[in-house]
PDB file of C-alpha atoms in Angstrom:
ATOM      1  CA  GLN A   1       4.659 -19.904 -21.369  1.00  0.00           C
ATOM      2  CA  VAL A   2       3.490 -16.288 -21.550  1.00  0.00           C
ATOM      3  CA  GLN A   3       5.041 -13.442 -23.428  1.00  0.00           C
ATOM      4  CA  LEU A   4       4.365  -9.780 -22.379  1.00  0.00           C
ATOM      5  CA  VAL A   5       5.139  -6.694 -24.468  1.00  0.00           C
ATOM      6  CA  GLU A   6       4.776  -3.179 -23.104  1.00  0.00           C
ATOM      7  CA  SER A   7       4.243  -0.121 -25.201  1.00  0.00           C
ATOM      8  CA  GLY A   8       3.082   3.496 -24.861  1.00  0.00           C
ATOM      9  CA  GLY A   9       5.951   5.009 -22.865  1.00  0.00           C
ATOM     10  CA  GLY A  10       7.463   8.386 -23.771  1.00  0.00           C
ATOM     11  CA  LEU A  11       8.331  11.963 -22.721  1.00  0.00           C
ATOM     12  CA  VAL A  12       5.624  14.106 -21.204  1.00  0.00           C
ATOM     13  CA  GLN A  13       5.469  17.320 -19.236  1.00  0.00           C
ATOM     14  CA  ALA A  14       4.308  17.398 -15.546  1.00  0.00           C
ATOM     15  CA  GLY A  15       0.575  17.301 -15.273  1.00  0.00           C
ATOM     16  CA  GLY A  16       0.308  15.455 -18.543  1.00  0.00           C
ATOM     17  CA  SER A  17      -0.983  11.856 -19.268  1.00  0.00           C
ATOM     18  CA  LEU A  18       0.245   8.694 -20.907  1.00  0.00           C
ATOM     19  CA  ARG A  19      -1.465   5.318 -21.512  1.00  0.00           C
ATOM     20  CA  LEU A  20       0.702   2.142 -21.236  1.00  0.00           C
ATOM     21  CA  SER A  21      -0.336  -1.126 -22.920  1.00  0.00           C
ATOM     22  CA  CYS A  22       0.732  -4.722 -22.093  1.00  0.00           C
ATOM     23  CA  ALA A  23      -0.070  -7.271 -24.628  1.00  0.00           C
ATOM     24  CA  ALA A  24       0.004 -10.881 -23.482  1.00  0.00           C
ATOM     25  CA  SER A  25       0.304 -13.910 -25.778  1.00  0.00           C
ATOM     26  CA  GLY A  26       0.962 -17.583 -25.341  1.00  0.00           C
ATOM     27  CA  ARG A  27      -0.792 -19.530 -22.593  1.00  0.00           C
ATOM     28  CA  THR A  28      -2.802 -16.579 -21.339  1.00  0.00           C
ATOM     29  CA  PHE A  29      -5.541 -18.890 -20.161  1.00  0.00           C
ATOM     30  CA  SER A  30      -3.298 -19.820 -17.336  1.00  0.00           C
ATOM     31  CA  LEU A  31      -2.934 -16.320 -15.829  1.00  0.00           C
ATOM     32  CA  SER A  32      -4.512 -15.238 -12.561  1.00  0.00           C
ATOM     33  CA  GLY A  33      -3.839 -11.630 -12.915  1.00  0.00           C
ATOM     34  CA  MET A  34      -1.346  -8.868 -14.093  1.00  0.00           C
ATOM     35  CA  GLY A  35       0.518  -6.024 -12.481  1.00  0.00           C
ATOM     36  CA  TRP A  36       2.642  -2.911 -13.272  1.00  0.00           C
ATOM     37  CA  PHE A  37       5.849  -2.168 -11.525  1.00  0.00           C
ATOM     38  CA  ARG A  38       8.431   0.660 -12.076  1.00  0.00           C
ATOM     39  CA  GLN A  39      12.073   1.026 -11.482  1.00  0.00           C
ATOM     40  CA  VAL A  40      14.641   3.872 -11.411  1.00  0.00           C
ATOM     41  CA  PRO A  41      18.314   3.041 -11.615  1.00  0.00           C
ATOM     42  CA  GLY A  42      19.790   2.573  -8.149  1.00  0.00           C
ATOM     43  CA  LYS A  43      16.340   2.254  -6.571  1.00  0.00           C
ATOM     44  CA  VAL A  44      14.208  -0.869  -5.728  1.00  0.00           C
ATOM     45  CA  ARG A  45      11.456  -2.054  -7.935  1.00  0.00           C
ATOM     46  CA  GLU A  46       8.167  -0.425  -6.917  1.00  0.00           C
ATOM     47  CA  PHE A  47       4.711  -1.703  -7.084  1.00  0.00           C
ATOM     48  CA  VAL A  48       2.265   0.382  -9.108  1.00  0.00           C
ATOM     49  CA  ALA A  49      -0.998  -1.344  -9.808  1.00  0.00           C
ATOM     50  CA  ALA A  50      -2.495  -4.847 -10.420  1.00  0.00           C
ATOM     51  CA  ILE A  51      -5.728  -6.386 -11.701  1.00  0.00           C
ATOM     52  CA  THR A  52      -7.140  -9.869 -11.436  1.00  0.00           C
ATOM     53  CA  TRP A  53      -7.637 -11.451 -14.957  1.00  0.00           C
ATOM     54  CA  SER A  54     -11.157 -12.858 -14.280  1.00  0.00           C
ATOM     55  CA  GLY A  55     -12.788 -10.528 -11.915  1.00  0.00           C
ATOM     56  CA  GLY A  56     -11.156  -7.308 -12.719  1.00  0.00           C
ATOM     57  CA  THR A  57     -10.387  -6.396  -9.029  1.00  0.00           C
ATOM     58  CA  THR A  58      -7.837  -3.571  -8.957  1.00  0.00           C
ATOM     59  CA  TYR A  59      -5.018  -2.615  -6.557  1.00  0.00           C
ATOM     60  CA  TYR A  60      -2.885   0.573  -6.377  1.00  0.00           C
ATOM     61  CA  ALA A  61       0.095   1.870  -4.675  1.00  0.00           C
ATOM     62  CA  ASP A  62      -0.613   4.827  -2.484  1.00  0.00           C
ATOM     63  CA  SER A  63       1.708   7.013  -4.507  1.00  0.00           C
ATOM     64  CA  VAL A  64      -0.516   6.696  -7.682  1.00  0.00           C
ATOM     65  CA  LYS A  65      -4.072   6.230  -6.163  1.00  0.00           C
ATOM     66  CA  GLY A  66      -6.506   8.584  -7.899  1.00  0.00           C
ATOM     67  CA  ARG A  67      -4.171   9.367 -10.692  1.00  0.00           C
ATOM     68  CA  PHE A  68      -3.557   6.003 -12.373  1.00  0.00           C
ATOM     69  CA  THR A  69      -6.133   3.444 -13.571  1.00  0.00           C
ATOM     70  CA  ILE A  70      -5.487  -0.094 -14.533  1.00  0.00           C
ATOM     71  CA  SER A  71      -7.828  -1.891 -16.784  1.00  0.00           C
ATOM     72  CA  ARG A  72      -8.015  -5.016 -19.026  1.00  0.00           C
ATOM     73  CA  ASP A  73      -9.455  -5.936 -22.330  1.00  0.00           C
ATOM     74  CA  SER A  74     -10.035  -9.652 -22.357  1.00  0.00           C
ATOM     75  CA  ALA A  75     -10.687  -9.863 -26.109  1.00  0.00           C
ATOM     76  CA  LYS A  76      -7.324  -8.374 -26.817  1.00  0.00           C
ATOM     77  CA  ASN A  77      -5.493 -10.065 -24.027  1.00  0.00           C
ATOM     78  CA  THR A  78      -4.235  -6.595 -23.059  1.00  0.00           C
ATOM     79  CA  VAL A  79      -3.794  -4.657 -19.857  1.00  0.00           C
ATOM     80  CA  TYR A  80      -3.588  -0.969 -19.790  1.00  0.00           C
ATOM     81  CA  LEU A  81      -2.291   1.717 -17.325  1.00  0.00           C
ATOM     82  CA  GLN A  82      -3.777   5.103 -17.817  1.00  0.00           C
ATOM     83  CA  MET A  83      -1.557   7.629 -16.102  1.00  0.00           C
ATOM     84  CA  ASN A  84      -2.956  11.161 -15.403  1.00  0.00           C
ATOM     85  CA  SER A  85      -1.481  14.152 -13.594  1.00  0.00           C
ATOM     86  CA  LEU A  86       1.943  12.901 -13.942  1.00  0.00           C
ATOM     87  CA  HIS A  87       4.689  14.043 -11.641  1.00  0.00           C
ATOM     88  CA  PRO A  88       8.577  14.176 -12.279  1.00  0.00           C
ATOM     89  CA  GLU A  89       8.676  11.428  -9.565  1.00  0.00           C
ATOM     90  CA  ASP A  90       6.808   9.084 -11.807  1.00  0.00           C
ATOM     91  CA  THR A  91       9.868   8.910 -14.121  1.00  0.00           C
ATOM     92  CA  ALA A  92      10.848   5.332 -14.400  1.00  0.00           C
ATOM     93  CA  VAL A  93      11.019   2.156 -16.489  1.00  0.00           C
ATOM     94  CA  TYR A  94       7.563   0.623 -16.325  1.00  0.00           C
ATOM     95  CA  TYR A  95       7.290  -3.265 -16.411  1.00  0.00           C
ATOM     96  CA  CYS A  96       4.264  -5.311 -16.972  1.00  0.00           C
ATOM     97  CA  ALA A  97       4.110  -8.682 -15.005  1.00  0.00           C
ATOM     98  CA  ALA A  98       1.862 -11.644 -14.981  1.00  0.00           C
ATOM     99  CA  ASP A  99       1.001 -14.332 -12.389  1.00  0.00           C
ATOM    100  CA  GLN A 100       0.534 -17.934 -13.443  1.00  0.00           C
ATOM    101  CA  TYR A 101      -2.443 -19.716 -12.045  1.00  0.00           C
ATOM    102  CA  GLY A 102      -1.586 -22.044  -9.298  1.00  0.00           C
ATOM    103  CA  SER A 103       1.370 -20.307  -8.071  1.00  0.00           C
ATOM    104  CA  SER A 104       1.600 -18.119  -5.019  1.00  0.00           C
ATOM    105  CA  TRP A 105       0.475 -14.542  -5.767  1.00  0.00           C
ATOM    106  CA  HIS A 106       0.431 -11.404  -3.609  1.00  0.00           C
ATOM    107  CA  VAL A 107      -0.130  -8.428  -6.026  1.00  0.00           C
ATOM    108  CA  LYS A 108       2.335  -6.159  -4.359  1.00  0.00           C
ATOM    109  CA  ARG A 109       5.289  -8.584  -4.269  1.00  0.00           C
ATOM    110  CA  ASP A 110       7.450  -8.569  -7.417  1.00  0.00           C
ATOM    111  CA  TYR A 111       8.985 -11.886  -6.682  1.00  0.00           C
ATOM    112  CA  GLU A 112       5.667 -13.791  -6.941  1.00  0.00           C
ATOM    113  CA  TYR A 113       5.136 -12.781 -10.442  1.00  0.00           C
ATOM    114  CA  ASP A 114       6.069 -15.456 -13.069  1.00  0.00           C
ATOM    115  CA  TYR A 115       6.453 -13.374 -16.355  1.00  0.00           C
ATOM    116  CA  TRP A 116       7.865  -9.978 -17.164  1.00  0.00           C
ATOM    117  CA  GLY A 117       7.919  -7.661 -20.152  1.00  0.00           C
ATOM    118  CA  GLN A 118      10.922  -5.720 -21.386  1.00  0.00           C
ATOM    119  CA  GLY A 119       9.901  -2.487 -19.860  1.00  0.00           C
ATOM    120  CA  THR A 120       8.969   0.936 -21.369  1.00  0.00           C
ATOM    121  CA  GLN A 121      10.518   4.099 -20.450  1.00  0.00           C
ATOM    122  CA  VAL A 122       8.329   6.946 -18.941  1.00  0.00           C
ATOM    123  CA  THR A 123       9.953  10.425 -18.440  1.00  0.00           C
ATOM    124  CA  VAL A 124       8.070  13.297 -16.868  1.00  0.00           C
ATOM    125  CA  SER A 125       9.695  16.677 -17.141  1.00  0.00           C
ATOM    126  CA  SER A 126       9.193  19.421 -14.599  1.00  0.00           C
TER     127      SER A 126
END
């Protein structure tokens, strides 16, 4: 079992920045990679970014490419999402997700992730 805890959300003006953290605990040695998703009430859950645990290969949604950066700190078992040049359209609950080694994993498919955090609210004012 793996537990994920997100933090770092908050209120920021358009053009500002936030850094989200996702701390993983438990059987973290079994993870293939981690991703960030976001969701607005009444909307489908949207892929944001992902990173492989061992190699650090990154993936981004077109809507955040060039503005967001995903990274990992293996010593802390933590993944970060640096969000710059934020838009009001970035307002959402952001969720951290992890894929268990040995299971099917496509980084952009939410249903292929095995563990989820509780989410952290990001609000961008115009």
